[in-house]
XYZ file of N, CA and C in Angstrom:
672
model
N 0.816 -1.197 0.000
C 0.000 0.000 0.000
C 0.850 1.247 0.000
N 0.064 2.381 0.232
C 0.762 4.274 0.350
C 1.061 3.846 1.482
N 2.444 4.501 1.944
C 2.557 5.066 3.226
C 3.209 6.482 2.870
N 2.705 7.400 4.275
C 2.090 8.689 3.816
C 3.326 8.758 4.870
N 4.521 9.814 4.625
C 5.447 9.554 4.851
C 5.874 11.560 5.418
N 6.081 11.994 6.562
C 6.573 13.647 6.536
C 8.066 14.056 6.774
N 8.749 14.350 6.357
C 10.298 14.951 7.396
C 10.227 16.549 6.755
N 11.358 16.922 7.477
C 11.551 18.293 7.527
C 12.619 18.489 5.742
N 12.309 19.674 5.418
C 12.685 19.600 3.901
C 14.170 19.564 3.709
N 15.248 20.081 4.342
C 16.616 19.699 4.401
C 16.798 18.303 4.629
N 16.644 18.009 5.769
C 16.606 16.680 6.208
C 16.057 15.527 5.057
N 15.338 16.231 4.650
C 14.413 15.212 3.746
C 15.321 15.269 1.893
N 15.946 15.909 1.532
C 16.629 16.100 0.766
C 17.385 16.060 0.730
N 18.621 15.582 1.741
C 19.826 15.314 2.013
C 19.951 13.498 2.498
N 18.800 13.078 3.286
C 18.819 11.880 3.710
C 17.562 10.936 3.251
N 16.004 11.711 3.722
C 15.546 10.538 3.215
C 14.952 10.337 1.653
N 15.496 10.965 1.026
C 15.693 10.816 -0.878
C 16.340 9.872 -0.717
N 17.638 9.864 -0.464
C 18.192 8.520 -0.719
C 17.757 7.100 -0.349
N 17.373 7.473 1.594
C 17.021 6.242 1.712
C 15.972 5.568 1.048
N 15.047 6.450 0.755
C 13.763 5.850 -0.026
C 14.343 4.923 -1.118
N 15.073 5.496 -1.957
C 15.230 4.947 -3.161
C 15.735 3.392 -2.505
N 16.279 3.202 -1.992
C 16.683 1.592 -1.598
C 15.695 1.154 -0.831
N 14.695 2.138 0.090
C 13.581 1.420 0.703
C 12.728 0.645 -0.464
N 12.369 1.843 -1.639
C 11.464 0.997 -2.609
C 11.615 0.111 -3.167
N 12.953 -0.045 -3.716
C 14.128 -1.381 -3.947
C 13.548 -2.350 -3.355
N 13.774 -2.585 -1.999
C 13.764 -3.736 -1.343
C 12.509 -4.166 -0.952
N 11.343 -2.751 -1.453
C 9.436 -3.287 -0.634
C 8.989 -2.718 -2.096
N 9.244 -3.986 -3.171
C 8.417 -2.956 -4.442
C 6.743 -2.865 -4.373
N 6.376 -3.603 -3.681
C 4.960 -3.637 -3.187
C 4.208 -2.343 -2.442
N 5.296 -1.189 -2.055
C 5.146 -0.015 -1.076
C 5.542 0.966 -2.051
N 4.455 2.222 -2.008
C 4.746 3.441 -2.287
C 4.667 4.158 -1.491
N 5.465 5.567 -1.670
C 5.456 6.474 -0.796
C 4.627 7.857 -1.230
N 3.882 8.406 -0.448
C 3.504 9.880 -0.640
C 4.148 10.539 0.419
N 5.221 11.600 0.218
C 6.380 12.547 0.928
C 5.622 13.362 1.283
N 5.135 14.140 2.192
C 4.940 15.415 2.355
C 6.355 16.114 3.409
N 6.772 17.015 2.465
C 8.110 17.651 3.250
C 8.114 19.206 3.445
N 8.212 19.153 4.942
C 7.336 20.270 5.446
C 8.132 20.394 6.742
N 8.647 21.969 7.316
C 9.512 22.111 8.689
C 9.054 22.310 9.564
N 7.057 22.355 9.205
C 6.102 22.594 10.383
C 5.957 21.622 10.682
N 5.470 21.363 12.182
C 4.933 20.520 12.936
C 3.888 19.981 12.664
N 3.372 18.720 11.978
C 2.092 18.125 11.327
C 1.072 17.209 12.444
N -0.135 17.592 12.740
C -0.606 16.275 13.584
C -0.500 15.160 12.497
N -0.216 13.963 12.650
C -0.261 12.532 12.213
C -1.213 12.186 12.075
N -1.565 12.031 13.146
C -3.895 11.915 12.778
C -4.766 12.595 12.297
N -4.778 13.768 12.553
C -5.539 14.881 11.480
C -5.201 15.082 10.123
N -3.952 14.737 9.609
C -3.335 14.746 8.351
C -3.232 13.315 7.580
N -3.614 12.222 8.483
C -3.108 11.090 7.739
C -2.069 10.790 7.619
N -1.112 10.937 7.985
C 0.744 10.457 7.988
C 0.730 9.746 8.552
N 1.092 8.254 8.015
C 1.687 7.101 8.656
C 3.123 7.351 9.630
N 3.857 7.989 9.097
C 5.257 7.783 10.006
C 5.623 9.426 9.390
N 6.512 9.760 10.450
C 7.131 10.900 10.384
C 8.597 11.411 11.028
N 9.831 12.087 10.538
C 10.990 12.054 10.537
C 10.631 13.286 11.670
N 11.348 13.386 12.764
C 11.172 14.750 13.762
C 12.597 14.898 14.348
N 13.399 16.099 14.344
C 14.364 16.484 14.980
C 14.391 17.267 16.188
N 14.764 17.070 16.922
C 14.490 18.020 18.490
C 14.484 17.065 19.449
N 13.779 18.241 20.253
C 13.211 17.608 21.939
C 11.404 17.162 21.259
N 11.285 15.890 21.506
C 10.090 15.728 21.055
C 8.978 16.257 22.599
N 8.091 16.649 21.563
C 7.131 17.382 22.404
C 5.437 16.776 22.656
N 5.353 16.024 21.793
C 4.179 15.009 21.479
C 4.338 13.673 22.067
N 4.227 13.690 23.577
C 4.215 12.275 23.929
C 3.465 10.863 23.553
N 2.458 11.711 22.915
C 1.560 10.049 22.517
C 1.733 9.636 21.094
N 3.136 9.932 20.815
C 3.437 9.236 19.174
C 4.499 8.165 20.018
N 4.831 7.278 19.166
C 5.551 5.905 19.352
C 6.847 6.300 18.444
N 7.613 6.475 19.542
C 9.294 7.188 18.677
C 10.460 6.258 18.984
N 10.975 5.970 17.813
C 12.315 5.292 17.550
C 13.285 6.786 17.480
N 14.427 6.429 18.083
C 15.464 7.155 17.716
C 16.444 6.709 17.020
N 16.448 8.003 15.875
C 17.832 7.251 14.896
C 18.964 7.571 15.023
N 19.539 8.904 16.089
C 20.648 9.246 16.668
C 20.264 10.536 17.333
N 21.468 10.902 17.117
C 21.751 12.230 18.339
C 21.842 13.510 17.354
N 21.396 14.492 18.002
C 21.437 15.372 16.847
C 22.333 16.489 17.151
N 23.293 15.905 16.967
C 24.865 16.726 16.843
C 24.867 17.985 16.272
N 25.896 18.584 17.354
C 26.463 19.563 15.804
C 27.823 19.817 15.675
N 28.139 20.295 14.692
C 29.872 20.981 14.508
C 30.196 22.061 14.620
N 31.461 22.342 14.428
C 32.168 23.340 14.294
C 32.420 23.359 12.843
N 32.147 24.505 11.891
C 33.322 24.682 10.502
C 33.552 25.244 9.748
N 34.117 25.358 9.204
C 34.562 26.689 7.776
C 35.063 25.727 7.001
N 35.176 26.743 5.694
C 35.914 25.917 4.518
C 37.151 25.973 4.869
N 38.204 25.246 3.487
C 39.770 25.856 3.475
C 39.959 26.978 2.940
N 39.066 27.355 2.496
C 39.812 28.655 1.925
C 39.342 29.905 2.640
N 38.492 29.740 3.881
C 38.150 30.565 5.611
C 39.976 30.398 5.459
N 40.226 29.397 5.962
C 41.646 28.764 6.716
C 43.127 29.825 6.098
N 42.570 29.870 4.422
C 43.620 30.868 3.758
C 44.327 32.217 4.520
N 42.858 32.712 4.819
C 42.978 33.949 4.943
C 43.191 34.390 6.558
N 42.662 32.712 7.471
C 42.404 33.435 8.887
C 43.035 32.103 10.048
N 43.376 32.422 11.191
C 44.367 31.319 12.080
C 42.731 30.492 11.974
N 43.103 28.972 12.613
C 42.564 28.039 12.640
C 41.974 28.224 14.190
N 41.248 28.338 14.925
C 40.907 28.303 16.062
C 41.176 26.897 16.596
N 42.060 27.582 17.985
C 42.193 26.309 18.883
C 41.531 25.808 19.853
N 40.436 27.109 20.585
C 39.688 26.917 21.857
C 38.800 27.746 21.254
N 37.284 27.126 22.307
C 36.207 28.100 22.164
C 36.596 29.767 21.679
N 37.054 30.264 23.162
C 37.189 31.421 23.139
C 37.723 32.089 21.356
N 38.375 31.560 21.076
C 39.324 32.036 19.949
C 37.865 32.800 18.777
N 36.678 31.885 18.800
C 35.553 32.083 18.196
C 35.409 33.712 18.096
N 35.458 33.702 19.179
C 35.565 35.741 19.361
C 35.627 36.593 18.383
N 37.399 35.943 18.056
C 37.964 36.923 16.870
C 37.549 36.424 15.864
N 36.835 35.764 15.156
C 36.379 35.332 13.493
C 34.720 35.649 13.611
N 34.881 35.869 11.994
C 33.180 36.089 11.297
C 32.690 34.631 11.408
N 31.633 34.532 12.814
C 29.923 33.783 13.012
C 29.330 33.743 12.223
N 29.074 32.819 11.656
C 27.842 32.741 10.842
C 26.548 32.542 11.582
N 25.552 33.089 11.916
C 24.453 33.048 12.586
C 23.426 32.454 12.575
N 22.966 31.114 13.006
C 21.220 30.285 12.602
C 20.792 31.273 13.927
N 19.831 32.546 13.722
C 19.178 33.054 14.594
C 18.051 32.530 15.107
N 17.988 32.744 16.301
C 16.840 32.319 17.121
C 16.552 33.395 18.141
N 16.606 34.583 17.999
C 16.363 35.283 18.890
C 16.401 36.831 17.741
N 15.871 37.945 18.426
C 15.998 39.184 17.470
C 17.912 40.113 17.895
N 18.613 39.330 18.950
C 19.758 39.804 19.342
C 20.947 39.693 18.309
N 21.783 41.318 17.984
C 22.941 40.300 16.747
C 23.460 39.788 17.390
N 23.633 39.046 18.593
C 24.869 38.232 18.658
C 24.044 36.845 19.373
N 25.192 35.652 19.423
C 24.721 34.272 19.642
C 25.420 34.210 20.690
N 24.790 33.090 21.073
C 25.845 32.418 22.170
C 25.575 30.980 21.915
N 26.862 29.914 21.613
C 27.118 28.578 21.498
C 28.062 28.118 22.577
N 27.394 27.171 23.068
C 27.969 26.227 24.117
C 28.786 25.231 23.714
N 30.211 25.005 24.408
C 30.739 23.821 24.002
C 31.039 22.686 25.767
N 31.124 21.973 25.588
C 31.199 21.187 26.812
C 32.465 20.347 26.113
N 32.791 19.695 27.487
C 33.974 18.636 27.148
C 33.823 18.232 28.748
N 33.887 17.069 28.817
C 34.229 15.872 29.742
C 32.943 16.757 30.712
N 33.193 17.261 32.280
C 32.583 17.950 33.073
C 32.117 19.792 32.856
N 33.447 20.445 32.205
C 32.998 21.312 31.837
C 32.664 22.044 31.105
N 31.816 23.486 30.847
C 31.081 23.970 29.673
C 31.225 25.207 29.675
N 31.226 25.909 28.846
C 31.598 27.137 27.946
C 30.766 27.545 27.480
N 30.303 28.833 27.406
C 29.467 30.220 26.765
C 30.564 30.699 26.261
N 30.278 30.893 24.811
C 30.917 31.822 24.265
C 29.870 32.823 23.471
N 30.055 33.886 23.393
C 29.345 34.974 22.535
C 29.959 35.426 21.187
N 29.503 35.112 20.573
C 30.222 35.348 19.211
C 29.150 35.726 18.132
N 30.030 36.611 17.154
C 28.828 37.208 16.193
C 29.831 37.452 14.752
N 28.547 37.823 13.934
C 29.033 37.880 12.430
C 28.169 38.558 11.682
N 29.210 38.892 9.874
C 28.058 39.509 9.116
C 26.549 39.141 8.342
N 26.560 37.318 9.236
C 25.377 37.265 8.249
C 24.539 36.636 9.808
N 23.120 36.533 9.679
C 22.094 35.690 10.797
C 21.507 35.423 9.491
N 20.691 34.149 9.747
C 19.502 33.399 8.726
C 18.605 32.937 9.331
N 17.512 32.305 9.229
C 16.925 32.024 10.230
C 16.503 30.587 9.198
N 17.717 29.780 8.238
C 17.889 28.892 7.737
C 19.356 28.034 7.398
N 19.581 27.004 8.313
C 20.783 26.213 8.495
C 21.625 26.136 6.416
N 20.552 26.011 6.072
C 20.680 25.773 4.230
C 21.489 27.070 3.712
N 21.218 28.376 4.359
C 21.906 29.329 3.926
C 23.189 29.784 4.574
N 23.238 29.102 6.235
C 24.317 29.865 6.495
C 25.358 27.962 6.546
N 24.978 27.012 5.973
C 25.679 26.437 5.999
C 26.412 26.678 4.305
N 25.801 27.152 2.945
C 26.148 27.448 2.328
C 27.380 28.454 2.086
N 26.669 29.857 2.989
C 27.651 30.771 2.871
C 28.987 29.933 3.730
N 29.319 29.561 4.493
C 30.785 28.877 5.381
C 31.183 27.971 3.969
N 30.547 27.597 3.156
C 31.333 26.583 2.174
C 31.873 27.718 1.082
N 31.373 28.517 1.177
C 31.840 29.554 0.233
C 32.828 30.624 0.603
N 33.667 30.121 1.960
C 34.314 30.777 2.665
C 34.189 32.376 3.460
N 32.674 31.981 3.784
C 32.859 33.448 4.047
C 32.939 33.685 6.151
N 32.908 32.638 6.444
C 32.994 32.250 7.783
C 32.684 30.776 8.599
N 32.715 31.144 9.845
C 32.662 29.753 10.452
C 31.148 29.529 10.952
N 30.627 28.747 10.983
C 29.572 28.113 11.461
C 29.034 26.854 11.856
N 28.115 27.108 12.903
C 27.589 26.263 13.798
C 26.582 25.240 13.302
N 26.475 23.915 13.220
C 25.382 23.845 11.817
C 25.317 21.929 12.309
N 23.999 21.540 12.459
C 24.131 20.104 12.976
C 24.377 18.862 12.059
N 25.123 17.966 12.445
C 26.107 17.302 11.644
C 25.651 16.858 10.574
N 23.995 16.251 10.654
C 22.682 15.984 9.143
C 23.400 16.653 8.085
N 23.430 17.990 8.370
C 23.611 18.938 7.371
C 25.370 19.424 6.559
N 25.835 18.922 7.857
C 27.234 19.712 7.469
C 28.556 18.493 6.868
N 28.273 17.393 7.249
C 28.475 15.812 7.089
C 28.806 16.063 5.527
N 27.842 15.592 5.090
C 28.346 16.043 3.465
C 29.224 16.631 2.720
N 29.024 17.711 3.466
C 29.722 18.609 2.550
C 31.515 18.625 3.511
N 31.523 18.145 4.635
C 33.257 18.112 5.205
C 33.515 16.928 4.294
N 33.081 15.338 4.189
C 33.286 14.827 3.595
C 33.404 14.986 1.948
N 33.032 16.159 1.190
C 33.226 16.243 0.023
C 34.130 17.453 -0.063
N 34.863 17.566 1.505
C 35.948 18.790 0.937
C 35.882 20.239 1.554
N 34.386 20.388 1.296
C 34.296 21.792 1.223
C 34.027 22.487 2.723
N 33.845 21.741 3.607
C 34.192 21.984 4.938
C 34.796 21.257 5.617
N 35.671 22.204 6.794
C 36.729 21.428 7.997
C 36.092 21.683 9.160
N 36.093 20.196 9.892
C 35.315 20.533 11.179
C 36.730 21.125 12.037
N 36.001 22.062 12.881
C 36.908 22.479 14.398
C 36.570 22.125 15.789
N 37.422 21.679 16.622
C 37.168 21.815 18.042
C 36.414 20.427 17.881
N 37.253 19.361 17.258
C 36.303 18.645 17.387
C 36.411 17.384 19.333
N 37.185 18.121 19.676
C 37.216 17.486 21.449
C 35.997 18.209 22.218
N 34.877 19.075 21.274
C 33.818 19.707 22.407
C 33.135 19.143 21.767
N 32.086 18.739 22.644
C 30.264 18.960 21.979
C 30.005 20.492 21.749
N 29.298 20.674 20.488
C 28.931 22.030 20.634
C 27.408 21.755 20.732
N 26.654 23.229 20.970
C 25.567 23.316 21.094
C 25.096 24.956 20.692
N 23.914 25.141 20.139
C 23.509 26.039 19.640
C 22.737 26.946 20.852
N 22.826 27.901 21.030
C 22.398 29.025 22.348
C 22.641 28.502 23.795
N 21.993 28.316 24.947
C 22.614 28.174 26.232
C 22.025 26.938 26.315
N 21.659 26.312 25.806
C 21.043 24.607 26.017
C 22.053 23.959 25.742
N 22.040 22.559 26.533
C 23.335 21.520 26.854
C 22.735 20.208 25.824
N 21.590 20.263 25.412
C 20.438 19.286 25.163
C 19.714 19.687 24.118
N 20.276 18.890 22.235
C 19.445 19.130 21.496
C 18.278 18.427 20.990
N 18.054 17.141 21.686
C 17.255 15.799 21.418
C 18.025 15.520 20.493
N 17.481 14.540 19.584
C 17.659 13.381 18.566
C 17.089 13.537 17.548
N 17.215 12.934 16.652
C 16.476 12.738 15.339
C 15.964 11.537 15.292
N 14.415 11.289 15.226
C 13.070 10.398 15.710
C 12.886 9.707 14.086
N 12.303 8.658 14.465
C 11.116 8.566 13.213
C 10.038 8.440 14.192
N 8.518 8.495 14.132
C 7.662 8.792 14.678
C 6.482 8.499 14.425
N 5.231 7.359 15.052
C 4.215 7.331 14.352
C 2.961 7.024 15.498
N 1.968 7.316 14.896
C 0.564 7.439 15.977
C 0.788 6.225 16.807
N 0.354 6.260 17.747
C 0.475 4.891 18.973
C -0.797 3.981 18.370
N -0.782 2.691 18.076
C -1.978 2.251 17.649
C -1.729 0.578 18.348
N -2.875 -0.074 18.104
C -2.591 -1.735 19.038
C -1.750 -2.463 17.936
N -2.453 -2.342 16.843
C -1.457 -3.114 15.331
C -0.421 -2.235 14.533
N 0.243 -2.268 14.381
C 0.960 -1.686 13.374
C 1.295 -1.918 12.072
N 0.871 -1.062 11.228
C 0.913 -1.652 9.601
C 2.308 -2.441 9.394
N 2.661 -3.151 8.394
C 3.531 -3.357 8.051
C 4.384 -2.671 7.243
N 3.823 -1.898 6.803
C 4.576 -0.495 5.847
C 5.316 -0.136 6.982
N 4.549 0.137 8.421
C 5.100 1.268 8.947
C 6.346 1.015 9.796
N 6.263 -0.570 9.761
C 7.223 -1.148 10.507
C 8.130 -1.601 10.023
N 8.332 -1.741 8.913
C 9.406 -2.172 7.210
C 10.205 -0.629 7.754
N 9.341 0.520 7.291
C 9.744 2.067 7.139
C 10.898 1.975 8.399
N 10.540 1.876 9.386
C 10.639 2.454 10.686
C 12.048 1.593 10.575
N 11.846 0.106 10.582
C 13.402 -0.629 11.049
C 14.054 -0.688 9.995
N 14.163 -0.119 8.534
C 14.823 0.183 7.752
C 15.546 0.930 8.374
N 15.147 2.899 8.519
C 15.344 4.061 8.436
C 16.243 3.223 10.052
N 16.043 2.619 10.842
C 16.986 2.298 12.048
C 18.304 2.160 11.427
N 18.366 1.233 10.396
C 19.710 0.406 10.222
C 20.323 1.541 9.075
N 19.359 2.134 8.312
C 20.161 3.126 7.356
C 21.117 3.796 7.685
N 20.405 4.897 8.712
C 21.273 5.549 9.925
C 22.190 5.121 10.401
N 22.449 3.939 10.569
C 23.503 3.363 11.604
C 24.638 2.936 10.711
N 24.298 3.387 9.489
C 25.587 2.637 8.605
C 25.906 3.799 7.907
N 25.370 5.279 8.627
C 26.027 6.426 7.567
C 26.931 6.854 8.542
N 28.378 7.838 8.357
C 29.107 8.519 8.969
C 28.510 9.829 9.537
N 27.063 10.460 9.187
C 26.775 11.869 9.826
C 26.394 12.014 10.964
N 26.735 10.717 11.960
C 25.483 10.874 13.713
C 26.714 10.065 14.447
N 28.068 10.501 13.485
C 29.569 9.932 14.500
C 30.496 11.300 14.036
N 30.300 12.640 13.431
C 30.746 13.043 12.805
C 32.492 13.419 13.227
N 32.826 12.995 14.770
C 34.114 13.916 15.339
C 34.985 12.648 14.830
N 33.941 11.177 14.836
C 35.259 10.202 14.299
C 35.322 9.561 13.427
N 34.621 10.646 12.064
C 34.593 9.955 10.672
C 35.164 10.851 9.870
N 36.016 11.786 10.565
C 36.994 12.632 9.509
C 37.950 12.869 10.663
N 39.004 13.412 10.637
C 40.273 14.579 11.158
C 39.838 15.976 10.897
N 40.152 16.673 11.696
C 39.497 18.306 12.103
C 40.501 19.059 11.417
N 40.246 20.264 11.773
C 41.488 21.304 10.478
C 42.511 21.631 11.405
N 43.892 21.700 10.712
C 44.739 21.672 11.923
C 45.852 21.974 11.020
């Protein structure tokens, strides 16, 4: 049968495009209808069998698998690196152009890094804020600074070159939270469960677990 399928539109264009294509491979009996969308969808009022969710989940009465941790990095391109020292510690963030995922109307951010027991505020700012990971992870590949950007997204593109992770001995974190949740798949609590939804679900488990973007500090070397 359809299974009526939601994730968020980066996410969904970077990861589950692909996976689909080998999901349908292996269930030619299953189609998918995508709806890819960064709003929050009810499942039951909309009809969505299963749904991709990143965060702190907030909807306790969906039935959630987790497919990892939802990391983030440190990075700039090499050719940031040309022109500017390589940062060795948080603090150093100071002196270089931030690239900004805003969440607040303030120009400046604050990103947390932790390591072992302790944790770090740093305040740091730059010439661009977005209030889209797609643009300010773009502009850092185009060397125009460093940015904060969770590993889904930034994975790719260190592995194809065009970004170097930094600092990779901290967890970072985006504003004063220690805690970004996970990345879910997600579906209505019910007594039976389709078989679509349960093919979907322990696929998208094992997919995940065999890509390098939800290990990102130990599937490359940092810039140095």
């Amino acid at each position: 049968g359809t299974l009526r399928l939601s994730t968020p539109v980066a996410f969904g264009r970077l990861h589950v495009a692909p996976a689909l294509s080998r999901f349908l491979q292996a269930y030619p009996d299953v189609s998918v209808d995508l709806v890819a969308a960064d709003e929050i969808v009810d499942l039951v009022e909309t009809g969505i069998d299963v749904a991709i969710r990143i965060g702190v989940l907030q909807n306790s009465s969906l039935v959630a698998r987790k497919l990892g941790a939802n990391q983030y990095v440190i990075a700039a391109s090499p050719g940031y690196f040309e022109r500017h020292a390589i940062p060795q510690k948080p603090s150093d963030l100071a002196d270089h152009n931030c690239l900004i995922h805003k969440r607040s109307a303030s120009p400046a951010a604050v990103w947390t890094f932790r390591r072992a027991q302790d944790s770090e505020r740093i305040e740091v700012s730059g010439n661009l804020r977005a209030d889209s990971f797609g643009i300010v992870k773009s502009a850092a590949c185009l060397g125009q600074g460093i940015a904060l950007l969770p590993a889904w997204s930034a994975m790719p593109c260190v592995e194809a070159g065009e970004l170097q992770l930094l600092l990779p001995e901290f967890e970072a974190h985006p504003g004063e939270s220690e805690s970004d949740g996970g990345i879910y798949v997600v579906y209505p609590h019910r007594k039976l469960v389709s078989p679509k939804v349960r093919a979907f679900v322990d696929f998208m488990v094992e997919y995940v677990g065999s890509t390098s973007c939800w290990s990102p500090h130990k599937a490359l070397p940092a810039a140095h």
